[in-house]
Structure formats: structure tokens, C-alpha cells
Rosetta silent file (secondary structure, phi, psi, omega in degrees, C-alpha in Angstrom):
SEQUENCE: XXXXXXXXXXXXXXXXXXXXXXXXXXXXXXXXXXXXXXXXXXXXXXXXXXXXXXXXXXXXXXXXXXXXXXXXXXXXXXXXXXXXXXXXXXXXXXXXXXXXXXXXXXXXXXXXXXXXXXXXXXXXXXXXXXXXXXXXXXXXXXXXXXXXXXXXXXXXXXXXXXXXXXXXXXXXXXXXXXXXXXXXXXXXXXXXXXXXXXXXXXXXXXXXXXXXXXXXXXXXXXXXXXXXXXXXXXXXXXXXXXXXXXXXXXXXXXXXXXXXXXXXXXXXXXXXXXXXXX
SCORE:     score description
SCORE:     0.000 S_00000001
   1 L     0.000  140.417  138.598   29.668   14.094   -8.826 S_00000001
   2 L   -80.888  170.001  175.985   32.487   11.546   -8.035 S_00000001
   3 H   -44.186  -56.107 -168.930   31.676    8.518   -6.119 S_00000001
   4 H   -60.252    2.859 -173.074   32.763    9.449   -2.528 S_00000001
   5 H   -99.167  -23.670  169.421   30.687   12.152   -2.408 S_00000001
   6 H   -50.092  -49.414  176.122   27.649    9.862   -3.255 S_00000001
   7 H   -51.344  -55.504 -166.865   28.967    7.336   -0.360 S_00000001
   8 H   -74.558   41.165   44.441   29.291    9.893    1.933 S_00000001
   9 H    48.996  -87.001 -174.767   25.734   10.194    1.755 S_00000001
  10 H   -89.272    2.413 -152.261   25.025    6.014    2.853 S_00000001
  11 L   159.804  112.851 -172.375   27.465    6.068    5.129 S_00000001
  12 L  -113.851  108.689  -82.508   30.878    8.182    7.208 S_00000001
  13 L  -128.147  169.665  174.260   34.258    6.761    6.676 S_00000001
  14 L  -143.027  122.389  157.816   35.821    6.645   10.505 S_00000001
  15 L   -87.527   66.438  176.653   39.710    6.831   10.094 S_00000001
  16 L     0.637  133.440  160.790   42.663    5.593   12.150 S_00000001
  17 L  -179.464  122.482  178.660   45.757    6.960   12.474 S_00000001
  18 L   -83.629  162.876  170.877   48.598    5.336   14.144 S_00000001
  19 L  -157.957  113.370 -168.155   52.044    6.573   15.247 S_00000001
  20 L  -102.717 -173.045 -120.195   55.050    4.969   15.349 S_00000001
  21 L  -107.805  164.943 -155.715   58.322    5.965   16.303 S_00000001
  22 L  -110.789    5.700 -159.724   60.042    8.350   13.286 S_00000001
  23 L   -96.861  -38.885 -163.757   62.812    5.810   12.796 S_00000001
  24 L   -62.820  -66.266 -156.684   60.170    2.814   11.864 S_00000001
  25 L   -11.744  -68.770 -153.922   57.708    5.338   10.237 S_00000001
  26 H   -58.382  -43.526 -175.000   59.169    5.794    6.054 S_00000001
  27 H   -21.762  -52.612 -160.816   59.674    1.294    6.665 S_00000001
  28 H  -135.366   19.687  117.137   55.879    1.332    6.825 S_00000001
  29 H   -41.947  -71.683 -153.463   54.439    3.406    4.372 S_00000001
  30 H   -96.085   11.712  157.359   56.021    1.644    2.302 S_00000001
  31 H   -96.051  -19.695 -132.216   55.275   -1.584    3.048 S_00000001
  32 H   -99.200  -36.250 -129.580   51.821   -0.513    4.094 S_00000001
  33 H  -123.485  -63.758 -171.800   51.844    1.278    0.154 S_00000001
  34 H   -99.230   34.286  169.283   52.774   -1.898   -1.350 S_00000001
  35 H   -83.295  -50.014  154.673   50.650   -4.307    0.253 S_00000001
  36 H   -42.632  -93.056 -158.470   47.537   -1.674   -0.765 S_00000001
  37 H   -81.345   26.415 -176.919   48.474   -2.270   -4.284 S_00000001
  38 H   -94.134  -59.243  166.069   49.283   -5.309   -4.046 S_00000001
  39 H   -44.987  -22.233 -176.695   45.785   -5.873   -3.063 S_00000001
  40 L  -119.848   42.732  127.518   43.855   -3.441   -5.722 S_00000001
  41 L  -140.551   75.160  159.834   45.714   -5.064   -8.136 S_00000001
  42 L   -99.402 -106.349  179.895   44.499   -7.916   -7.270 S_00000001
  43 L   -40.268 -119.390  177.042   41.268   -7.088   -6.745 S_00000001
  44 L    51.471  -99.074 -168.780   41.912   -5.550  -10.291 S_00000001
  45 L  -105.704   86.564  143.275   41.280   -8.251  -12.326 S_00000001
  46 L  -103.896  -46.802 -134.702   38.200   -9.892  -10.511 S_00000001
  47 L  -124.727  104.681  125.844   36.299   -6.023  -10.463 S_00000001
  48 L    -8.901  127.499 -126.524   35.552   -4.264  -12.645 S_00000001
  49 H   -73.890  -30.623 -176.881   37.426   -0.792  -12.709 S_00000001
  50 H   -80.052  -15.255  169.870   34.467    1.316  -10.678 S_00000001
  51 H   -28.863  -78.646  164.734   33.722   -1.790   -8.408 S_00000001
  52 H   -51.185 -101.073 -161.244   37.473   -1.255   -7.539 S_00000001
  53 H   -34.043  -42.907  179.470   36.518    2.403   -6.391 S_00000001
  54 H   -64.740  -15.560 -167.869   33.713    1.802   -4.434 S_00000001
  55 H   -92.553   -8.034  127.312   35.435   -0.994   -3.021 S_00000001
  56 H    -1.980  -72.358 -176.621   38.401    2.067   -3.030 S_00000001
  57 H   -45.479  -69.346 -130.354   35.200    3.880   -0.090 S_00000001
  58 L    85.287   28.980  142.061   35.483    0.641    2.094 S_00000001
  59 E  -147.591  155.611  170.767   33.362   -1.423    0.685 S_00000001
  60 L    18.210  -69.721 -133.135   32.803   -5.223    1.368 S_00000001
  61 L    40.179  137.583  141.718   32.547   -7.420   -2.153 S_00000001
  62 L   -89.027  -83.068 -162.436   30.096  -10.193   -0.982 S_00000001
  63 E  -138.353 -179.226 -168.080   29.121  -11.732   -3.947 S_00000001
  64 E  -109.836  179.328 -178.408   27.761  -11.464   -7.192 S_00000001
  65 E   175.369  142.795 -176.059   24.303  -11.776   -9.023 S_00000001
  66 L   -77.012  111.004 -161.575   22.666  -11.840  -12.382 S_00000001
  67 L  -115.782  170.462 -179.113   20.636   -8.124  -13.043 S_00000001
  68 L   -91.120  174.420  175.566   18.516   -7.364  -16.175 S_00000001
  69 L    74.569   11.092 -156.369   19.693   -5.147  -19.057 S_00000001
  70 L    33.973   55.450  151.549   22.998   -7.036  -19.030 S_00000001
  71 L   -81.787  169.610  155.763   24.293   -5.715  -15.860 S_00000001
  72 L  -142.651  106.198  149.361   26.275   -7.436  -13.380 S_00000001
  73 E   -17.350  135.992  177.673   25.298   -7.303   -9.561 S_00000001
  74 E  -146.111  132.965  165.969   27.551   -7.069   -7.074 S_00000001
  75 E  -129.534  125.498 -166.576   25.917   -7.033   -3.032 S_00000001
  76 E  -102.646  164.835  147.279   28.380   -5.125   -0.590 S_00000001
  77 E  -148.199 -176.875  179.535   28.318   -4.461    1.951 S_00000001
  78 E  -155.306  116.211 -164.692   29.398   -0.582    4.474 S_00000001
  79 L    67.771   29.612  164.491   29.214   -0.283    7.940 S_00000001
  80 L   121.111  -22.816 -159.295   27.502   -2.744    8.826 S_00000001
  81 L  -108.270  108.370  128.577   24.735   -1.721    5.685 S_00000001
  82 E    -8.908  132.505  167.959   23.587   -3.724    2.919 S_00000001
  83 E  -157.056   81.984 -171.245   24.784   -2.079   -0.347 S_00000001
  84 E   -78.110  138.653  179.416   23.632   -3.842   -4.102 S_00000001
  85 E  -117.045  134.025  148.705   26.297   -2.082   -7.441 S_00000001
  86 E   -77.560   52.856 -164.947   25.213   -2.068  -10.310 S_00000001
  87 E  -121.271 -138.867 -137.153   27.151   -1.991  -13.157 S_00000001
  88 L   -98.073  178.708 -159.188   26.681   -1.417  -16.649 S_00000001
  89 L   -37.164  -55.606 -145.396   26.908   -3.707  -20.110 S_00000001
  90 L   -64.280   -0.801 -178.986   30.383   -1.690  -20.847 S_00000001
  91 L    81.418    0.407 -163.435   32.385   -2.596  -17.384 S_00000001
  92 L   -96.915  -63.854 -132.629   32.332    1.925  -17.303 S_00000001
  93 L  -105.867  164.328  136.016   29.831    2.849  -14.931 S_00000001
  94 E  -134.353  151.098  139.305   27.887    2.000  -11.606 S_00000001
  95 L  -112.421  138.387  167.410   25.222    2.085  -10.249 S_00000001
  96 L  -158.050  166.032 -138.798   23.911    2.199   -6.458 S_00000001
  97 L   156.704  176.349 -138.654   20.682    1.793   -5.189 S_00000001
  98 L  -111.242  140.925 -152.560   17.613   -0.308   -5.048 S_00000001
  99 L   -74.454   85.156 -158.832   16.834   -1.540   -8.569 S_00000001
 100 L  -115.545 -159.139 -166.651   12.631   -0.984  -10.214 S_00000001
 101 L  -131.650 -141.014 -118.171   11.410   -2.685  -13.055 S_00000001
 102 L  -164.018    0.339 -164.485    8.925   -0.983  -15.089 S_00000001
 103 L  -134.101  -18.873 -133.120    5.389   -3.000  -12.796 S_00000001
 104 L   153.926  -40.587 -132.720    7.464   -2.017   -9.628 S_00000001
 105 L  -122.239   98.224  115.516    8.700   -4.238   -8.713 S_00000001
 106 L    23.270   73.278  179.429   11.412   -4.020   -6.262 S_00000001
 107 L   -70.692  -51.356 -153.043   14.497   -5.732   -8.287 S_00000001
 108 L   -65.022  -79.906  177.981   16.623   -4.983   -5.321 S_00000001
 109 H   -68.403  -15.966  126.265   15.737   -6.500   -2.253 S_00000001
 110 H  -170.302   99.489  167.559   15.639   -9.591   -2.191 S_00000001
 111 H  -103.822  -42.560  167.950   19.036  -10.707   -3.599 S_00000001
 112 H   -41.006  -57.710 -152.627   20.291   -8.205   -0.632 S_00000001
 113 H   -67.348  -30.124 -175.691   18.409  -10.917    1.990 S_00000001
 114 H   -60.428  -16.481 -168.785   19.910  -14.029    0.192 S_00000001
 115 H  -123.200   -7.431 -167.314   23.579  -12.490   -0.442 S_00000001
 116 L  -108.035  -76.085 -121.706   23.619   -9.859    2.584 S_00000001
 117 L   -91.880   -4.427 -176.461   21.362   -9.295    5.290 S_00000001
 118 L  -105.148  -12.924  138.354   20.577  -13.355    5.406 S_00000001
 119 L   -69.849  -58.343 -142.411   24.024  -14.825    6.412 S_00000001
 120 H   -70.064  -31.202  152.821   25.199  -11.231    8.029 S_00000001
 121 H   -38.645  -69.814 -134.123   22.006  -12.245   10.568 S_00000001
 122 H   -81.615  -41.830  175.261   22.650  -15.483   11.437 S_00000001
 123 H   -92.669   17.676  115.617   25.754  -14.421   12.420 S_00000001
 124 H    -2.547  -93.118 -163.469   24.380  -11.618   14.528 S_00000001
 125 H   -39.000  -42.653 -157.072   22.260  -14.255   16.011 S_00000001
 126 L  -109.783  132.526 -157.407   25.543  -16.547   16.947 S_00000001
 127 L   129.014  -13.118 -155.984   27.334  -13.886   17.806 S_00000001
 128 L  -125.916  -51.895 -179.950   24.629  -12.987   20.127 S_00000001
 129 L   -48.853  -68.553 -179.250   24.175  -16.215   21.438 S_00000001
 130 L  -104.532   31.005  169.054   27.390  -16.433   23.040 S_00000001
 131 L   -87.749  157.398 -156.808   27.596  -12.746   24.176 S_00000001
 132 L   -95.796  113.522 -171.496   27.248  -12.346   28.092 S_00000001
 133 L  -136.881  179.048 -168.446   22.960  -11.384   28.483 S_00000001
 134 E  -128.173  108.401  151.274   20.320  -11.466   30.896 S_00000001
 135 L   -68.345  162.861 -150.880   17.625  -14.041   31.072 S_00000001
 136 L  -172.365   52.513  154.653   13.803  -12.199   31.242 S_00000001
 137 L   130.528  178.973 -154.400   11.797  -15.699   31.618 S_00000001
 138 L   -78.560  154.525 -149.441   11.366  -19.501   31.578 S_00000001
 139 L  -106.551    9.001  135.268   14.676  -21.001   29.654 S_00000001
 140 L   -78.645  -16.471  168.969   11.874  -23.646   28.077 S_00000001
 141 L   -22.072   93.642 -145.521   10.197  -20.854   26.396 S_00000001
 142 L   -52.133  -16.759  179.810    9.803  -21.595   23.298 S_00000001
 143 L  -123.217  134.276  158.651   10.728  -17.628   21.456 S_00000001
 144 L  -141.294  152.044 -172.997   13.579  -16.019   21.967 S_00000001
 145 L  -139.105  142.730  129.024   14.299  -12.579   21.136 S_00000001
 146 E   -72.068  176.383 -177.655   17.490  -10.475   22.395 S_00000001
 147 E  -160.689   98.985 -174.598   17.509   -7.381   23.219 S_00000001
 148 E   -37.424  130.622  172.544   20.035   -4.320   23.132 S_00000001
 149 L  -137.710  119.518  162.976   18.369   -3.047   26.501 S_00000001
 150 L  -119.570  129.318 -151.398   20.396    0.550   28.599 S_00000001
 151 L   -58.155  -15.677 -111.138   19.157    0.223   31.683 S_00000001
 152 L  -128.438  -12.746 -134.275   18.520    4.232   31.440 S_00000001
 153 L  -107.952  150.469  173.240   16.843    4.050   28.134 S_00000001
 154 H   -72.325  -40.643  151.229   12.619    4.082   28.698 S_00000001
 155 H  -167.810   76.261  127.571   11.919    2.257   26.109 S_00000001
 156 H   -23.834  -92.321 -178.835   13.853   -0.423   26.896 S_00000001
 157 H     6.629  -78.931 -172.741   11.299   -0.185   29.518 S_00000001
 158 H   -71.281  -48.221 -161.910    8.359    0.323   28.121 S_00000001
 159 H   -44.789  -41.864 -174.482    9.204   -3.417   25.427 S_00000001
 160 H   -44.039 -114.454 -119.457    9.542   -5.170   29.113 S_00000001
 161 H   -35.438  -94.382  115.458    7.035   -3.973   29.876 S_00000001
 162 H    28.060  -99.165 -159.620    4.551   -4.574   26.184 S_00000001
 163 H   -57.157    7.264 -169.993    6.697   -8.619   26.797 S_00000001
 164 H   -84.265  -46.228  177.904    5.374   -9.293   30.183 S_00000001
 165 H   -79.571   -1.757   86.102    2.660  -11.481   29.345 S_00000001
 166 H    36.098  -70.617 -145.484    4.672  -13.198   27.069 S_00000001
 167 H   -85.437  -65.706  172.467    7.078  -13.521   29.670 S_00000001
 168 H   -21.250  -51.088 -143.910    4.058  -14.657   32.626 S_00000001
 169 L   -94.223   26.567 -174.318    2.619  -17.247   30.044 S_00000001
 170 L    41.590   21.900  156.508    6.392  -18.572   29.945 S_00000001
 171 L  -122.271   46.503  125.832    6.416  -18.048   25.281 S_00000001
 172 L  -152.254  161.907  137.151    9.013  -16.065   25.183 S_00000001
 173 L   -16.130  168.898   43.265   12.281  -15.171   26.373 S_00000001
 174 L   -84.166  136.993  141.178   14.173  -11.608   26.471 S_00000001
 175 E  -106.400  118.044 -154.044   17.265  -12.224   26.780 S_00000001
 176 E   -64.304  153.749  141.356   18.742   -8.563   27.400 S_00000001
 177 E  -112.055   82.364  163.519   22.391   -7.459   26.137 S_00000001
 178 L   -50.236  108.114 -177.987   23.406   -4.892   28.255 S_00000001
 179 L  -100.751  148.286  163.969   24.840   -1.447   26.083 S_00000001
 180 L  -119.205   98.229 -171.080   25.806    1.745   28.055 S_00000001
 181 L  -137.571  -29.331  160.482   25.637    3.797   25.511 S_00000001
 182 L   -20.760  -70.802 -165.739   22.455    6.500   27.002 S_00000001
 183 L  -147.312  166.720  151.327   24.255    8.801   30.484 S_00000001
 184 L   -28.006  -77.309 -136.948   27.267    8.594   32.464 S_00000001
 185 L   -77.170   56.182 -179.024   25.466    6.616   35.171 S_00000001
 186 L  -114.038  -35.062  175.131   24.510    3.636   32.132 S_00000001
 187 L   -79.897  -27.901 -174.131   28.087    1.484   32.492 S_00000001
 188 L   -78.917  -73.722  106.531   27.733    1.195   36.409 S_00000001
 189 L    75.896  -98.677 -173.696   24.348    0.995   35.965 S_00000001
 190 L   -84.102  -31.010  169.316   24.902   -2.546   33.691 S_00000001
 191 L   -43.797 -104.399 -156.633   27.870   -3.592   35.548 S_00000001
 192 H   -10.134  -45.872 -165.909   25.498   -3.750   39.205 S_00000001
 193 H   -97.237   46.357 -167.961   23.096   -5.863   36.869 S_00000001
 194 H  -136.632  -44.562 -166.347   25.672   -8.293   34.968 S_00000001
 195 H   -42.720  -51.064 -166.813   27.565   -7.956   37.476 S_00000001
 196 L   -62.147 -152.143  170.338   26.085   -9.412   39.965 S_00000001
 197 L   -91.714  -22.571  170.463   25.910  -13.032   41.597 S_00000001
 198 L  -145.816   94.245  167.628   22.163  -13.189   40.702 S_00000001
 199 H   -34.846  -35.493 -179.401   21.472  -11.244   37.161 S_00000001
 200 H   -76.873  -47.619 -166.247   18.264  -12.281   36.383 S_00000001
 201 H   -75.610  -27.912  178.432   16.958  -11.076   40.302 S_00000001
 202 H   -76.708  -68.346  165.732   19.170   -7.724   40.025 S_00000001
 203 H   -11.730  -93.558  165.321   17.149   -7.127   36.089 S_00000001
 204 H    -6.052  -65.397  174.764   14.105   -7.793   37.560 S_00000001
 205 H   -75.259    4.480  162.501   14.417   -5.572   40.788 S_00000001
 206 H   -81.354  -60.824 -173.385   15.312   -3.126   38.043 S_00000001
 207 H   -58.522  -58.413 -157.531   12.750   -3.413   35.810 S_00000001
 208 L   -90.381  -46.691  166.422   10.301   -2.807   38.942 S_00000001
 209 H   -82.090   10.503  179.592   12.196    0.296   40.533 S_00000001
 210 H   -32.848  -36.039  179.975   12.701    1.608   36.773 S_00000001
 211 H  -115.172   37.635 -166.742   11.083    4.363   37.885 S_00000001
 212 L  -115.065  -43.383 -128.717   13.118    5.481   41.321 S_00000001
 213 L   112.128   36.776 -162.441   16.016    5.089   39.029 S_00000001
 214 L    35.464 -126.047  171.878   16.062    1.201   38.364 S_00000001
 215 L   -52.994 -173.817  147.332   18.828   -0.413   40.415 S_00000001
 216 L  -103.767 -175.594 -156.702   21.624    1.328   42.717 S_00000001
 217 L   -91.446   83.760  167.553   25.233    1.596   42.003 S_00000001
 218 L  -102.201  101.673 -155.276   27.155   -1.591   43.215 S_00000001
 219 L   -45.451  -26.392 -176.609   31.284   -0.866   42.962 S_00000001
 220 L   -76.717  -39.373  179.067   32.245   -4.350   43.579 S_00000001
 221 H   -52.072  -54.983 -148.411   29.415   -6.066   40.220 S_00000001
 222 H   -66.861    2.987 -150.515   30.529   -3.495   38.443 S_00000001
 223 H   -84.738   -9.022 -118.335   33.757   -3.819   38.815 S_00000001
 224 L  -126.465 -116.393 -138.680   32.561   -8.053   37.847 S_00000001
 225 L  -105.717   53.495 -178.396   30.631   -6.918   34.690 S_00000001
 226 L  -100.008   15.464 -158.234   32.309   -3.368   33.453 S_00000001
 227 L  -128.295  -53.675 -166.863   34.531   -5.479   30.857 S_00000001
 228 H  -119.097   26.537 -144.009   31.550   -6.922   29.403 S_00000001
 229 H   -94.578  -24.525  173.055   28.489   -4.566   29.886 S_00000001
 230 H   -53.186  -59.841  166.169   31.875   -3.110   27.104 S_00000001
 231 H   -67.638  -48.750  162.218   31.840   -5.267   24.952 S_00000001
 232 H   -53.934   -3.607 -174.572   28.359   -5.975   24.401 S_00000001
 233 H  -130.404  -15.092  110.579   28.360   -1.872   22.896 S_00000001
 234 L   -92.389  128.891   66.070   30.899   -2.912   20.487 S_00000001
 235 L   -89.087   -1.661  179.351   29.146   -5.824   19.143 S_00000001
 236 L  -100.768  -21.599 -167.922   26.244   -3.385   18.679 S_00000001
 237 L   -85.023   -6.514  159.413   27.586   -0.791   17.752 S_00000001
 238 L   -74.013   48.643 -170.321   29.491   -3.477   15.009 S_00000001
 239 L  -147.729    8.300  169.025   26.668   -4.273   13.979 S_00000001
 240 L   101.482  -25.759 -139.995   25.454   -1.004   12.968 S_00000001
 241 L  -107.670  172.337 -168.188   23.259   -0.380   15.326 S_00000001
 242 L  -158.269   16.233  174.254   23.250    2.968   17.773 S_00000001
 243 L  -156.155  124.999 -171.886   19.805    2.687   19.513 S_00000001
 244 L  -122.545  143.585   92.405   17.393    0.781   22.118 S_00000001
 245 L  -155.178  150.768  177.821   16.283   -0.947   22.412 S_00000001
 246 L  -120.865  174.503 -179.214   16.868   -2.848   19.419 S_00000001
 247 L  -153.268  123.365 -103.500   15.641   -6.898   18.804 S_00000001
 248 E  -140.191   97.373 -162.203   16.384   -9.735   17.569 S_00000001
 249 E  -155.563  143.362  104.654   13.233  -12.685   16.665 S_00000001
 250 E   -24.281   91.889 -173.739   12.907  -15.742   14.156 S_00000001
 251 L   -70.484 -139.447  165.115   10.148  -15.367   12.130 S_00000001
 252 L   -62.676  -44.750 -142.093    7.346  -18.643   11.000 S_00000001
 253 L   -63.225  -57.583 -148.666   10.491  -19.416    7.956 S_00000001
 254 L    96.452   25.278  152.584   12.644  -19.312   11.334 S_00000001
 255 L  -115.491  167.489 -160.291   14.693  -16.259    9.483 S_00000001
 256 E   -69.086  115.699 -160.538   16.412  -13.426   11.962 S_00000001
 257 E  -117.066  173.348 -159.412   14.529  -10.342   11.356 S_00000001
 258 E  -124.379 -179.602  165.671   15.985   -7.237   14.021 S_00000001
 259 L  -172.299  105.963 -157.085   14.039   -4.941   14.425 S_00000001
 260 L  -105.568  179.300 -173.518   14.509   -1.127   16.695 S_00000001
 261 L    91.227  119.979   73.584   12.963    0.929   18.637 S_00000001
 262 L    75.923   92.865  148.772   10.006    0.321   20.623 S_00000001
 263 L  -118.420  163.087 -146.867    8.013   -1.869   18.938 S_00000001
 264 L   -77.330 -175.973  164.863    4.661   -0.098   17.302 S_00000001
 265 L   -16.587  126.749 -136.876    1.515   -2.013   16.455 S_00000001
 266 L    32.080  -16.851  177.013    1.375   -5.710   15.302 S_00000001
 267 L   -96.939   47.938 -179.577    4.989   -6.185   15.301 S_00000001
 268 L  -121.187  -81.681  179.771    4.845   -6.990   19.151 S_00000001
 269 H   -31.404  -71.211  137.115    2.830   -9.856   18.361 S_00000001
 270 H    29.250 -105.692 -152.347    5.173  -10.678   15.475 S_00000001
 271 H  -100.929   28.450  174.671    7.991  -10.791   17.078 S_00000001
 272 H   -86.421  -58.129  173.269    6.007  -13.124   20.412 S_00000001
 273 L   106.856   22.803  166.068    5.330  -15.138   17.657 S_00000001
 274 L   174.223  136.231 -162.204    1.902  -15.498   18.882 S_00000001
 275 L   -71.671  161.265 -161.440   -1.255  -13.126   20.118 S_00000001
 276 L   -47.519  108.867 -148.427   -1.267  -11.758   23.424 S_00000001
 277 L   -72.913  162.785 -166.437   -2.062  -14.050   25.988 S_00000001
 278 L   -72.581    0.000    0.000   -5.555  -13.558   28.109 S_00000001
């Protein structure tokens, strides 16, 4: 089975086609092909042939690591998702996936967290800090949680209700990164909140009126906020997430973690950093 068939099960590949006039088409095509050939040649000096084949499928190689049985490990990423690659000692074959030892210990997760997930999440956090978000809770709260919120998402609303005791106690500040992915009205509602002169008050009003459809559309605010909503939506998709709520928090060790969907069981208290306030 060719690697491309295996990789198709891991991720979809988007192909972007650009149009040019007939006069420039041939010259452009030749330039692109030359650049691709040069890039492949440079990589061939660094990577075994199986890894080069994987790179051609759209995988970005982040780093290498030691692996058992004389193999070489490559930490990669495709469409925002980590990918572990193990190249055999003869460098003629590559294995993609999780490596398990005789005792059932996962030998991949720790190294991928160190080389891929950790740095990736740090970058995600930095981008979230710079994004257009709406504060929900005290600025002095010791715990900050960024959460992608679609104004039409019932689970986003449930998450906000579940977090309410920590927010009222001043222990947590939610930072809603508003996006528009669920319905046609999501963009106008989200932009009506973010584009308002007082987005925090509008965010609260939206939660209070959620069962009645949330905030009313304010066209002036929509014009002010829609570009930032689209940028937030693009950012979320670039991170590789497609569902709301998707939330980011720091654990006790300061490591950045993400949770997709409504937190279940003990996860809510883990995210909030403390037991539920009385």
C-alpha cells in the first residue's frame, strides 16, 4: 500500500489552484518546478527517502529523536496534528504512528509532547493572547482560560454556566475568542458582541438571553467586529480545531492543555484549577 493511501486516513489535503494569464503560465510553472526540485534535492541531503516521500505528502518535519532498535525518530506535523515517524535502521522503510514496548508502554507520547505538542501549544497561547477576545470575569483572577465560542453553540453556553461559580468567586477569567462556524447568524451575533462599545456587557447579555436567541443584531457593531471574528475563525481552523467550545488552560505545572467540547467529570475542576466554590 502506498504511503499516500495511509496518510489519507490521517488527514485531508487541500489543494489551492491559482490562475494566471496564458503568457505567464509556462514561465511560472517552470519556476515552481525548479524550486520544488531544488527543495527536494536539499531535503534529500538530510532525510532518508521514505521521509522525503512523507514530506511530499504535506508533512512538516519538526525535529528528530532517538528510537529503539536502531531506528531514527522524526517528529512531524500535518494540518496542525502531531505525527511520529520511525525510520528503520537500513533507512529504506518508515513506520508512522505510536510505538509500544513489550510492557505496553507508549514510547511516542512523551517525546511528541516535548518536541511538537509543547512548543505548538506555547505558540497557540501567544496567538490567543494577541487575538480579539472578550473578558468574562475579574482581571485579577489567578486562572485564565481561552475558549473558542460560537454565539449559537449550546455547549459553549453550558460551559459558561458550569464555570459561573469560579467566575463569580474571582478565581477564573474566561476569555471568549468569538468565532462563526455553526450558523449563518453566528457571524452577525458574534460581531454584534465584539464590535459593541462594551463587548463584556454584551457578552453577559448574550448569555442571559441565550434561551431567547441571544443578543439582537446591531448592524453598526457588525461592521466594526466582523473582520476580527473572521480572523478568529481562521485562527481556530489553522490550529486544527473545528468544534466549539475548544478551550485552553495551564495545568499545575504551567503546561498548556486543550479541551474540545464541554468538559466532563473532574476535567472541569482541573481546568478551573480548584474545587468548585461553595
